[in-house]
PDB file of C-alpha atoms in Angstrom:
ATOM      1  CA  UNK L  26     -46.700  27.301   5.485  1.00 44.00           C
ATOM      2  CA  UNK L  27     -49.050  24.352   5.602  1.00 43.00           C
ATOM      3  CA  UNK L  28     -46.637  22.293   3.528  1.00 44.00           C
ATOM      4  CA  UNK L  29     -43.946  21.364   6.006  1.00 46.00           C
ATOM      5  CA  UNK L  30     -42.805  18.381   3.855  1.00 50.00           C
ATOM      6  CA  UNK L  31     -41.331  15.373   5.607  1.00 66.00           C
ATOM      7  CA  UNK L  32     -38.908  17.379   7.767  1.00 74.00           C
ATOM      8  CA  UNK L  33     -40.225  18.106  11.273  1.00 81.00           C
ATOM      9  CA  UNK L  34     -36.948  19.382  12.712  1.00 86.00           C
ATOM     10  CA  UNK L  35     -33.541  20.622  11.566  1.00 89.00           C
ATOM     11  CA  UNK L  36     -30.006  19.931  12.733  1.00 88.00           C
ATOM     12  CA  UNK L  37     -27.624  22.869  13.260  1.00 87.00           C
ATOM     13  CA  UNK L  38     -24.203  21.749  12.018  1.00 81.00           C
ATOM     14  CA  UNK L  39     -22.335  25.036  12.414  1.00 72.00           C
ATOM     15  CA  UNK L  40     -19.742  24.031  15.003  1.00 74.00           C
ATOM     16  CA  UNK L  41     -17.531  21.065  15.805  1.00 73.00           C
ATOM     17  CA  UNK L  42     -18.642  17.805  17.417  1.00 76.00           C
ATOM     18  CA  UNK L  43     -15.534  17.802  19.623  1.00 78.00           C
ATOM     19  CA  UNK L  44     -16.653  18.280  23.290  1.00 79.00           C
ATOM     20  CA  UNK L  45     -13.670  20.511  24.126  1.00 81.00           C
ATOM     21  CA  UNK L  46     -14.316  22.783  21.137  1.00 83.00           C
ATOM     22  CA  UNK L  47     -18.023  22.861  21.991  1.00 84.00           C
ATOM     23  CA  UNK L  48     -17.208  24.019  25.520  1.00 87.00           C
ATOM     24  CA  UNK L  49     -14.856  26.680  24.154  1.00 88.00           C
ATOM     25  CA  UNK L  50     -17.533  27.843  21.737  1.00 87.00           C
ATOM     26  CA  UNK L  51     -20.176  28.042  24.462  1.00 89.00           C
ATOM     27  CA  UNK L  52     -17.871  30.046  26.749  1.00 92.00           C
ATOM     28  CA  UNK L  53     -16.919  32.474  23.985  1.00 91.00           C
ATOM     29  CA  UNK L  54     -20.526  32.979  22.949  1.00 92.00           C
ATOM     30  CA  UNK L  55     -21.569  33.450  26.580  1.00 94.00           C
ATOM     31  CA  UNK L  56     -18.960  36.224  26.982  1.00 94.00           C
ATOM     32  CA  UNK L  57     -20.128  37.805  23.717  1.00 93.00           C
ATOM     33  CA  UNK L  58     -23.778  37.637  24.780  1.00 95.00           C
ATOM     34  CA  UNK L  59     -23.211  39.057  28.269  1.00 95.00           C
ATOM     35  CA  UNK L  60     -21.039  41.853  26.823  1.00 94.00           C
ATOM     36  CA  UNK L  61     -23.713  42.796  24.272  1.00 94.00           C
ATOM     37  CA  UNK L  62     -26.493  42.718  26.880  1.00 95.00           C
ATOM     38  CA  UNK L  63     -24.483  44.782  29.376  1.00 93.00           C
ATOM     39  CA  UNK L  64     -23.437  47.440  26.870  1.00 91.00           C
ATOM     40  CA  UNK L  65     -26.872  47.915  25.345  1.00 93.00           C
ATOM     41  CA  UNK L  66     -28.682  47.836  28.692  1.00 93.00           C
ATOM     42  CA  UNK L  67     -26.329  50.535  30.004  1.00 90.00           C
ATOM     43  CA  UNK L  68     -27.217  52.721  27.008  1.00 91.00           C
ATOM     44  CA  UNK L  69     -30.946  52.209  27.629  1.00 93.00           C
ATOM     45  CA  UNK L  70     -30.689  52.922  31.384  1.00 91.00           C
ATOM     46  CA  UNK L  71     -28.458  55.970  30.851  1.00 89.00           C
ATOM     47  CA  UNK L  72     -30.850  57.584  28.387  1.00 90.00           C
ATOM     48  CA  UNK L  73     -33.921  56.703  30.468  1.00 90.00           C
ATOM     49  CA  UNK L  74     -32.521  58.171  33.706  1.00 89.00           C
ATOM     50  CA  UNK L  75     -30.907  61.375  32.373  1.00 86.00           C
ATOM     51  CA  UNK L  76     -33.407  64.006  31.179  1.00 85.00           C
ATOM     52  CA  UNK L  77     -30.598  65.794  29.298  1.00 84.00           C
ATOM     53  CA  UNK L  78     -30.556  62.829  26.890  1.00 85.00           C
ATOM     54  CA  UNK L  79     -34.275  62.945  26.168  1.00 88.00           C
ATOM     55  CA  UNK L  80     -34.031  64.077  22.560  1.00 89.00           C
ATOM     56  CA  UNK L  81     -34.633  62.305  19.211  1.00 91.00           C
ATOM     57  CA  UNK L  82     -31.023  61.190  18.658  1.00 89.00           C
ATOM     58  CA  UNK L  83     -30.964  59.241  21.916  1.00 90.00           C
ATOM     59  CA  UNK L  84     -34.526  58.002  21.400  1.00 93.00           C
ATOM     60  CA  UNK L  85     -33.360  56.338  18.181  1.00 93.00           C
ATOM     61  CA  UNK L  86     -30.214  55.076  19.927  1.00 92.00           C
ATOM     62  CA  UNK L  87     -32.333  53.384  22.628  1.00 94.00           C
ATOM     63  CA  UNK L  88     -34.427  51.685  19.952  1.00 95.00           C
ATOM     64  CA  UNK L  89     -31.224  50.544  18.211  1.00 93.00           C
ATOM     65  CA  UNK L  90     -29.968  49.067  21.495  1.00 94.00           C
ATOM     66  CA  UNK L  91     -33.272  47.240  22.013  1.00 95.00           C
ATOM     67  CA  UNK L  92     -33.043  45.755  18.504  1.00 94.00           C
ATOM     68  CA  UNK L  93     -29.403  44.773  19.134  1.00 94.00           C
ATOM     69  CA  UNK L  94     -30.482  42.865  22.253  1.00 95.00           C
ATOM     70  CA  UNK L  95     -33.354  41.208  20.389  1.00 95.00           C
ATOM     71  CA  UNK L  96     -31.284  40.197  17.352  1.00 94.00           C
ATOM     72  CA  UNK L  97     -28.408  38.646  19.306  1.00 94.00           C
ATOM     73  CA  UNK L  98     -30.894  36.914  21.642  1.00 95.00           C
ATOM     74  CA  UNK L  99     -32.493  35.230  18.615  1.00 94.00           C
ATOM     75  CA  UNK L 100     -29.387  33.200  17.710  1.00 92.00           C
ATOM     76  CA  UNK L 101     -26.699  33.118  20.405  1.00 93.00           C
ATOM     77  CA  UNK L 102     -28.592  31.569  23.399  1.00 93.00           C
ATOM     78  CA  UNK L 103     -29.785  28.670  21.227  1.00 91.00           C
ATOM     79  CA  UNK L 104     -26.230  28.129  19.997  1.00 90.00           C
ATOM     80  CA  UNK L 105     -24.932  28.077  23.583  1.00 90.00           C
ATOM     81  CA  UNK L 106     -27.626  25.548  24.534  1.00 89.00           C
ATOM     82  CA  UNK L 107     -26.696  23.363  21.542  1.00 87.00           C
ATOM     83  CA  UNK L 108     -23.049  23.261  22.640  1.00 85.00           C
ATOM     84  CA  UNK L 109     -23.813  22.580  26.304  1.00 85.00           C
ATOM     85  CA  UNK L 110     -26.390  19.849  25.687  1.00 85.00           C
ATOM     86  CA  UNK L 111     -24.796  18.412  22.519  1.00 80.00           C
ATOM     87  CA  UNK L 112     -28.303  18.380  21.022  1.00 83.00           C
ATOM     88  CA  UNK L 113     -28.145  20.165  17.683  1.00 86.00           C
ATOM     89  CA  UNK L 114     -31.828  19.816  16.865  1.00 89.00           C
ATOM     90  CA  UNK L 115     -34.160  22.748  16.374  1.00 90.00           C
ATOM     91  CA  UNK L 116     -37.864  22.223  15.740  1.00 90.00           C
ATOM     92  CA  UNK L 117     -39.541  23.285  12.509  1.00 89.00           C
ATOM     93  CA  UNK L 118     -41.505  25.941  14.425  1.00 91.00           C
ATOM     94  CA  UNK L 119     -38.301  27.090  16.156  1.00 91.00           C
ATOM     95  CA  UNK L 120     -36.574  27.502  12.813  1.00 92.00           C
ATOM     96  CA  UNK L 121     -39.524  29.466  11.412  1.00 92.00           C
ATOM     97  CA  UNK L 122     -39.462  31.751  14.460  1.00 94.00           C
ATOM     98  CA  UNK L 123     -35.705  32.299  14.224  1.00 94.00           C
ATOM     99  CA  UNK L 124     -35.881  33.247  10.531  1.00 93.00           C
ATOM    100  CA  UNK L 125     -38.809  35.630  11.087  1.00 95.00           C
ATOM    101  CA  UNK L 126     -37.249  37.367  14.089  1.00 95.00           C
ATOM    102  CA  UNK L 127     -33.828  37.762  12.443  1.00 92.00           C
ATOM    103  CA  UNK L 128     -35.322  39.347   9.311  1.00 91.00           C
ATOM    104  CA  UNK L 129     -37.520  41.660  11.403  1.00 93.00           C
ATOM    105  CA  UNK L 130     -34.835  42.784  13.859  1.00 94.00           C
ATOM    106  CA  UNK L 131     -32.003  43.166  11.340  1.00 90.00           C
ATOM    107  CA  UNK L 132     -34.294  45.069   8.981  1.00 90.00           C
ATOM    108  CA  UNK L 133     -35.338  47.233  11.906  1.00 92.00           C
ATOM    109  CA  UNK L 134     -31.704  48.091  12.643  1.00 91.00           C
ATOM    110  CA  UNK L 135     -31.113  49.111   9.035  1.00 90.00           C
ATOM    111  CA  UNK L 136     -34.246  51.266   9.072  1.00 92.00           C
ATOM    112  CA  UNK L 137     -33.199  52.942  12.328  1.00 93.00           C
ATOM    113  CA  UNK L 138     -29.708  53.686  11.027  1.00 92.00           C
ATOM    114  CA  UNK L 139     -31.307  55.334   7.990  1.00 93.00           C
ATOM    115  CA  UNK L 140     -33.630  57.388  10.202  1.00 94.00           C
ATOM    116  CA  UNK L 141     -30.669  58.406  12.374  1.00 92.00           C
ATOM    117  CA  UNK L 142     -28.857  59.709   9.269  1.00 93.00           C
ATOM    118  CA  UNK L 143     -31.913  61.843   8.481  1.00 94.00           C
ATOM    119  CA  UNK L 144     -31.982  63.062  12.101  1.00 93.00           C
ATOM    120  CA  UNK L 145     -28.344  64.236  11.827  1.00 92.00           C
ATOM    121  CA  UNK L 146     -29.139  65.913   8.509  1.00 93.00           C
ATOM    122  CA  UNK L 147     -32.008  67.919  10.008  1.00 94.00           C
ATOM    123  CA  UNK L 148     -29.992  68.814  13.134  1.00 91.00           C
ATOM    124  CA  UNK L 149     -27.010  70.129  11.162  1.00 91.00           C
ATOM    125  CA  UNK L 150     -28.555  71.489   7.954  1.00 92.00           C
ATOM    126  CA  UNK L 151     -31.815  72.861   9.444  1.00 92.00           C
ATOM    127  CA  UNK L 152     -31.038  73.531  13.125  1.00 90.00           C
ATOM    128  CA  UNK L 153     -33.740  76.217  13.526  1.00 90.00           C
ATOM    129  CA  UNK L 154     -36.433  73.817  12.286  1.00 91.00           C
ATOM    130  CA  UNK L 155     -35.122  70.757  14.143  1.00 91.00           C
ATOM    131  CA  UNK L 156     -37.671  70.747  16.971  1.00 90.00           C
ATOM    132  CA  UNK L 157     -40.491  71.247  14.486  1.00 91.00           C
ATOM    133  CA  UNK L 158     -39.386  68.585  11.998  1.00 92.00           C
ATOM    134  CA  UNK L 159     -38.189  66.032  14.579  1.00 92.00           C
ATOM    135  CA  UNK L 160     -40.960  66.365  17.160  1.00 93.00           C
ATOM    136  CA  UNK L 161     -41.876  63.371  19.284  1.00 92.00           C
ATOM    137  CA  UNK L 162     -44.904  62.449  17.172  1.00 94.00           C
ATOM    138  CA  UNK L 163     -42.759  62.368  14.029  1.00 93.00           C
ATOM    139  CA  UNK L 164     -40.068  60.269  15.758  1.00 94.00           C
ATOM    140  CA  UNK L 165     -42.550  57.712  17.103  1.00 95.00           C
ATOM    141  CA  UNK L 166     -44.296  57.504  13.732  1.00 95.00           C
ATOM    142  CA  UNK L 167     -41.015  56.880  11.875  1.00 94.00           C
ATOM    143  CA  UNK L 168     -40.045  54.087  14.266  1.00 95.00           C
ATOM    144  CA  UNK L 169     -43.555  52.573  14.133  1.00 95.00           C
ATOM    145  CA  UNK L 170     -43.683  52.652  10.318  1.00 94.00           C
ATOM    146  CA  UNK L 171     -40.240  51.036  10.028  1.00 93.00           C
ATOM    147  CA  UNK L 172     -41.299  48.323  12.501  1.00 93.00           C
ATOM    148  CA  UNK L 173     -44.534  47.565  10.610  1.00 94.00           C
ATOM    149  CA  UNK L 174     -42.715  47.449   7.254  1.00 91.00           C
ATOM    150  CA  UNK L 175     -40.144  45.025   8.649  1.00 92.00           C
ATOM    151  CA  UNK L 176     -42.862  42.856  10.164  1.00 94.00           C
ATOM    152  CA  UNK L 177     -44.487  42.589   6.727  1.00 92.00           C
ATOM    153  CA  UNK L 178     -41.115  41.840   5.114  1.00 90.00           C
ATOM    154  CA  UNK L 179     -40.413  39.209   7.780  1.00 91.00           C
ATOM    155  CA  UNK L 180     -43.750  37.476   7.135  1.00 93.00           C
ATOM    156  CA  UNK L 181     -43.189  37.561   3.360  1.00 90.00           C
ATOM    157  CA  UNK L 182     -39.619  36.237   3.425  1.00 89.00           C
ATOM    158  CA  UNK L 183     -40.403  33.575   6.043  1.00 92.00           C
ATOM    159  CA  UNK L 184     -43.527  32.292   4.292  1.00 90.00           C
ATOM    160  CA  UNK L 185     -41.688  32.105   0.954  1.00 88.00           C
ATOM    161  CA  UNK L 186     -38.808  30.204   2.552  1.00 87.00           C
ATOM    162  CA  UNK L 187     -40.975  27.625   4.285  1.00 88.00           C
ATOM    163  CA  UNK L 188     -43.096  26.947   1.226  1.00 86.00           C
ATOM    164  CA  UNK L 189     -40.063  25.017   0.038  1.00 84.00           C
ATOM    165  CA  UNK L 190     -39.898  21.246   0.529  1.00 84.00           C
ATOM    166  CA  UNK L 191     -37.145  19.789   2.696  1.00 82.00           C
ATOM    167  CA  UNK L 192     -37.281  16.104   1.856  1.00 77.00           C
ATOM    168  CA  UNK L 193     -33.638  15.059   1.354  1.00 70.00           C
ATOM    169  CA  UNK L 194     -31.696  16.565   4.235  1.00 79.00           C
ATOM    170  CA  UNK L 195     -32.403  18.476   7.431  1.00 85.00           C
ATOM    171  CA  UNK L 196     -28.780  19.405   8.248  1.00 86.00           C
ATOM    172  CA  UNK L 197     -28.190  23.184   8.168  1.00 86.00           C
ATOM    173  CA  UNK L 198     -24.549  24.140   7.726  1.00 82.00           C
ATOM    174  CA  UNK L 199     -24.806  27.037  10.161  1.00 85.00           C
ATOM    175  CA  UNK L 200     -25.290  27.656  13.897  1.00 86.00           C
ATOM    176  CA  UNK L 201     -28.742  29.172  13.360  1.00 89.00           C
ATOM    177  CA  UNK L 202     -31.510  28.925  10.772  1.00 89.00           C
ATOM    178  CA  UNK L 203     -30.451  31.024   7.809  1.00 86.00           C
ATOM    179  CA  UNK L 204     -32.336  31.466   4.521  1.00 85.00           C
ATOM    180  CA  UNK L 205     -29.381  30.731   2.156  1.00 82.00           C
ATOM    181  CA  UNK L 206     -28.561  27.542   4.083  1.00 84.00           C
ATOM    182  CA  UNK L 207     -32.196  26.406   3.987  1.00 87.00           C
ATOM    183  CA  UNK L 208     -32.279  26.975   0.236  1.00 84.00           C
ATOM    184  CA  UNK L 209     -29.211  24.768  -0.146  1.00 84.00           C
ATOM    185  CA  UNK L 210     -30.916  21.759   1.464  1.00 85.00           C
ATOM    186  CA  UNK L 211     -34.297  22.238  -0.234  1.00 85.00           C
ATOM    187  CA  UNK L 212     -35.425  19.754  -2.872  1.00 84.00           C
ATOM    188  CA  UNK L 213     -37.611  22.458  -4.472  1.00 82.00           C
ATOM    189  CA  UNK L 214     -36.522  24.907  -7.166  1.00 82.00           C
ATOM    190  CA  UNK L 215     -35.441  28.049  -5.291  1.00 81.00           C
ATOM    191  CA  UNK L 216     -35.124  30.439  -8.257  1.00 84.00           C
ATOM    192  CA  UNK L 217     -38.252  32.378  -7.289  1.00 84.00           C
ATOM    193  CA  UNK L 218     -37.041  32.686  -3.689  1.00 82.00           C
ATOM    194  CA  UNK L 219     -33.616  33.860  -4.787  1.00 81.00           C
ATOM    195  CA  UNK L 220     -35.175  36.370  -7.153  1.00 84.00           C
ATOM    196  CA  UNK L 221     -37.428  37.688  -4.364  1.00 81.00           C
ATOM    197  CA  UNK L 222     -34.439  38.131  -2.043  1.00 79.00           C
ATOM    198  CA  UNK L 223     -32.419  39.808  -4.793  1.00 79.00           C
ATOM    199  CA  UNK L 224     -35.197  42.222  -5.828  1.00 83.00           C
ATOM    200  CA  UNK L 225     -36.249  43.155  -2.281  1.00 80.00           C
ATOM    201  CA  UNK L 226     -32.608  43.441  -1.205  1.00 76.00           C
ATOM    202  CA  UNK L 227     -31.752  45.628  -4.201  1.00 80.00           C
ATOM    203  CA  UNK L 228     -34.698  47.959  -3.591  1.00 84.00           C
ATOM    204  CA  UNK L 229     -34.036  48.171   0.147  1.00 83.00           C
ATOM    205  CA  UNK L 230     -30.263  48.634  -0.182  1.00 80.00           C
ATOM    206  CA  UNK L 231     -30.689  51.238  -2.936  1.00 85.00           C
ATOM    207  CA  UNK L 232     -33.114  53.236  -0.781  1.00 88.00           C
ATOM    208  CA  UNK L 233     -30.863  52.992   2.292  1.00 87.00           C
ATOM    209  CA  UNK L 234     -27.643  53.920   0.493  1.00 87.00           C
ATOM    210  CA  UNK L 235     -29.332  56.771  -1.393  1.00 91.00           C
ATOM    211  CA  UNK L 236     -30.911  58.161   1.795  1.00 92.00           C
ATOM    212  CA  UNK L 237     -27.734  57.929   3.886  1.00 91.00           C
ATOM    213  CA  UNK L 238     -25.488  59.206   1.074  1.00 91.00           C
ATOM    214  CA  UNK L 239     -27.800  62.158   0.351  1.00 93.00           C
ATOM    215  CA  UNK L 240     -28.020  63.011   4.080  1.00 93.00           C
ATOM    216  CA  UNK L 241     -24.256  63.014   4.567  1.00 91.00           C
ATOM    217  CA  UNK L 242     -23.599  64.827   1.281  1.00 92.00           C
ATOM    218  CA  UNK L 243     -25.753  67.687   2.606  1.00 93.00           C
ATOM    219  CA  UNK L 244     -24.142  67.440   6.054  1.00 92.00           C
ATOM    220  CA  UNK L 245     -20.571  67.638   4.743  1.00 90.00           C
ATOM    221  CA  UNK L 246     -21.537  70.419   2.327  1.00 91.00           C
ATOM    222  CA  UNK L 247     -22.940  72.421   5.242  1.00 90.00           C
ATOM    223  CA  UNK L 248     -19.916  71.553   7.379  1.00 88.00           C
ATOM    224  CA  UNK L 249     -17.445  72.912   4.805  1.00 87.00           C
ATOM    225  CA  UNK L 250     -19.318  76.239   4.761  1.00 87.00           C
ATOM    226  CA  UNK L 251     -18.976  76.711   8.525  1.00 85.00           C
ATOM    227  CA  UNK L 252     -16.702  79.632   9.436  1.00 84.00           C
ATOM    228  CA  UNK L 253     -14.656  78.033  12.237  1.00 85.00           C
ATOM    229  CA  UNK L 254     -12.629  74.847  12.551  1.00 85.00           C
ATOM    230  CA  UNK L 255     -14.237  74.224  15.937  1.00 84.00           C
ATOM    231  CA  UNK L 256     -17.725  74.125  14.374  1.00 85.00           C
ATOM    232  CA  UNK L 257     -16.600  71.747  11.639  1.00 85.00           C
ATOM    233  CA  UNK L 258     -14.877  69.533  14.185  1.00 84.00           C
ATOM    234  CA  UNK L 259     -18.042  69.412  16.325  1.00 83.00           C
ATOM    235  CA  UNK L 260     -20.155  68.304  13.330  1.00 85.00           C
ATOM    236  CA  UNK L 261     -17.626  65.662  12.350  1.00 83.00           C
ATOM    237  CA  UNK L 262     -17.389  64.418  15.944  1.00 81.00           C
ATOM    238  CA  UNK L 263     -21.198  64.194  16.166  1.00 81.00           C
ATOM    239  CA  UNK L 264     -21.560  62.208  12.935  1.00 86.00           C
ATOM    240  CA  UNK L 265     -18.628  59.808  13.395  1.00 84.00           C
ATOM    241  CA  UNK L 266     -20.431  57.290  15.686  1.00 85.00           C
ATOM    242  CA  UNK L 267     -23.361  56.869  13.301  1.00 86.00           C
ATOM    243  CA  UNK L 268     -21.115  56.575  10.239  1.00 87.00           C
ATOM    244  CA  UNK L 269     -18.946  53.991  12.026  1.00 86.00           C
ATOM    245  CA  UNK L 270     -21.925  51.905  13.152  1.00 86.00           C
ATOM    246  CA  UNK L 271     -23.564  52.081   9.719  1.00 87.00           C
ATOM    247  CA  UNK L 272     -20.327  51.086   7.967  1.00 86.00           C
ATOM    248  CA  UNK L 273     -19.787  48.190  10.381  1.00 82.00           C
ATOM    249  CA  UNK L 274     -23.326  46.907   9.906  1.00 82.00           C
ATOM    250  CA  UNK L 275     -23.304  47.158   6.112  1.00 81.00           C
ATOM    251  CA  UNK L 276     -19.799  45.665   5.781  1.00 81.00           C
ATOM    252  CA  UNK L 277     -20.660  42.560   7.793  1.00 77.00           C
ATOM    253  CA  UNK L 278     -24.039  42.198   6.047  1.00 76.00           C
ATOM    254  CA  UNK L 279     -22.592  42.530   2.541  1.00 74.00           C
ATOM    255  CA  UNK L 280     -19.768  40.121   3.388  1.00 72.00           C
ATOM    256  CA  UNK L 281     -22.334  37.596   4.615  1.00 71.00           C
ATOM    257  CA  UNK L 282     -24.788  37.708   1.714  1.00 67.00           C
ATOM    258  CA  UNK L 283     -23.209  39.375  -1.330  1.00 66.00           C
ATOM    259  CA  UNK L 284     -19.675  37.974  -1.421  1.00 64.00           C
ATOM    260  CA  UNK L 285     -18.665  35.918  -4.517  1.00 63.00           C
ATOM    261  CA  UNK L 286     -19.282  32.171  -4.606  1.00 63.00           C
ATOM    262  CA  UNK L 287     -15.518  31.526  -4.653  1.00 64.00           C
ATOM    263  CA  UNK L 288     -15.444  32.733  -1.040  1.00 64.00           C
ATOM    264  CA  UNK L 289     -18.508  30.718  -0.017  1.00 69.00           C
ATOM    265  CA  UNK L 290     -16.908  27.834   1.869  1.00 74.00           C
ATOM    266  CA  UNK L 291     -18.432  26.279   5.023  1.00 74.00           C
ATOM    267  CA  UNK L 292     -15.792  27.845   7.280  1.00 75.00           C
ATOM    268  CA  UNK L 293     -16.156  31.247   5.584  1.00 78.00           C
ATOM    269  CA  UNK L 294     -19.964  31.039   5.816  1.00 76.00           C
ATOM    270  CA  UNK L 295     -19.654  30.332   9.537  1.00 80.00           C
ATOM    271  CA  UNK L 296     -17.164  33.157  10.135  1.00 80.00           C
ATOM    272  CA  UNK L 297     -19.244  35.702   8.219  1.00 80.00           C
ATOM    273  CA  UNK L 298     -22.406  34.688  10.115  1.00 82.00           C
ATOM    274  CA  UNK L 299     -20.648  35.078  13.487  1.00 84.00           C
ATOM    275  CA  UNK L 300     -19.375  38.529  12.502  1.00 83.00           C
ATOM    276  CA  UNK L 301     -22.741  39.586  11.117  1.00 82.00           C
ATOM    277  CA  UNK L 302     -24.826  38.482  14.104  1.00 87.00           C
ATOM    278  CA  UNK L 303     -22.487  39.321  17.006  1.00 89.00           C
ATOM    279  CA  UNK L 304     -20.206  42.246  16.100  1.00 87.00           C
ATOM    280  CA  UNK L 305     -22.812  45.051  15.677  1.00 88.00           C
ATOM    281  CA  UNK L 306     -24.624  44.344  18.997  1.00 91.00           C
ATOM    282  CA  UNK L 307     -21.279  44.348  20.839  1.00 91.00           C
ATOM    283  CA  UNK L 308     -19.599  47.298  19.153  1.00 87.00           C
ATOM    284  CA  UNK L 309     -22.570  49.667  18.728  1.00 87.00           C
ATOM    285  CA  UNK L 310     -22.769  50.710  22.428  1.00 87.00           C
ATOM    286  CA  UNK L 311     -18.965  50.884  22.657  1.00 86.00           C
ATOM    287  CA  UNK L 312     -18.699  53.155  19.601  1.00 85.00           C
ATOM    288  CA  UNK L 313     -21.458  55.494  20.792  1.00 81.00           C
ATOM    289  CA  UNK L 314     -20.080  55.590  24.346  1.00 78.00           C
ATOM    290  CA  UNK L 315     -16.526  56.443  23.293  1.00 73.00           C
ATOM    291  CA  UNK L 316     -17.569  59.068  20.751  1.00 69.00           C
ATOM    292  CA  UNK L 317     -20.353  60.829  22.684  1.00 75.00           C
ATOM    293  CA  UNK L 318     -19.316  63.044  25.576  1.00 76.00           C
ATOM    294  CA  UNK L 319     -22.839  63.519  26.966  1.00 77.00           C
ATOM    295  CA  UNK L 320     -23.376  59.774  27.091  1.00 81.00           C
ATOM    296  CA  UNK L 321     -19.946  59.305  28.669  1.00 80.00           C
ATOM    297  CA  UNK L 322     -20.789  61.768  31.442  1.00 83.00           C
ATOM    298  CA  UNK L 323     -24.066  60.002  32.205  1.00 83.00           C
ATOM    299  CA  UNK L 324     -22.428  56.558  32.280  1.00 80.00           C
ATOM    300  CA  UNK L 325     -19.660  57.837  34.568  1.00 81.00           C
ATOM    301  CA  UNK L 326     -22.266  59.339  36.927  1.00 81.00           C
ATOM    302  CA  UNK L 327     -24.111  56.013  36.983  1.00 79.00           C
ATOM    303  CA  UNK L 328     -20.921  54.136  37.871  1.00 74.00           C
ATOM    304  CA  UNK L 329     -20.031  56.663  40.581  1.00 76.00           C
ATOM    305  CA  UNK L 330     -23.510  56.369  42.129  1.00 74.00           C
ATOM    306  CA  UNK L 331     -23.206  52.598  42.058  1.00 68.00           C
ATOM    307  CA  UNK L 332     -19.780  52.658  43.740  1.00 66.00           C
ATOM    308  CA  UNK L 333     -21.022  55.151  46.325  1.00 63.00           C
ATOM    309  CA  UNK L 334     -24.032  52.926  47.076  1.00 57.00           C
ATOM    310  CA  UNK L 335     -21.817  49.863  47.529  1.00 57.00           C
ATOM    311  CA  UNK L 336     -19.388  51.718  49.768  1.00 59.00           C
ATOM    312  CA  UNK L 337     -22.280  53.010  51.907  1.00 62.00           C
ATOM    313  CA  UNK L 338     -23.894  49.596  52.324  1.00 59.00           C
ATOM    314  CA  UNK L 339     -20.563  47.792  52.926  1.00 54.00           C
TER     315      UNK L 339
END
């Protein structure tokens, strides 16, 4: 990344120049950000304080919440600051950092969702071996390996992106630094970069879809062999949150990066980016809270203790 060309900073052109619309945008994003932080922090605190939730499923859920906080914090606060200060500039180093962190955190979320599918598979299809197969060493190792792999991928994708020259324009048609938008304003041939993204994305997506599909094929096969409706309902109820979160994440990601060019207009690019970067961090804790009775009980206890503390001190 020694070749930074003539561009020393970029301009984020995602939202309107109208002051009223900028204020509306900053307020909406502030609500979104606070909601995401609150929901994910509640999940983390609930799991940390309740020893009944100290098992692999909730360990992975805490890591997912941490990544949700990190990913939304990479883009939304800067966008709020841009709207409030009316200064749309982001430094070259800031853009590099944003790209690297987004790739690392989003890749980490995908890896965790894949691991969580495997966790459900072991719990339902091999319940007697669950504690042996999903011991704490194995869980920590899986999370660590996924994090290291995504760090390497982040370095590779970021270094390839910023080897491009940006000598004609520095205006990014988005509210954060995004690889496709940077390729659009580059005055260098981006075929190699696009091929790298396509190949790595194809390999990664194929592995993820195959792993998740195989896990749930085994889960549903085992579920259909269960003797009682209550048992089948319990399995389905346990798997629904993960399937919903995974579907939400993949739908927004595919819509952002794999939709046809006929749908790639500036307004559509902006809408898809907002959905992709803000919806999963907001909805993930809500989905898991509404569909998990143990987590609900812990959250209710936390709220009751808080209300009791306030009433005592009042």
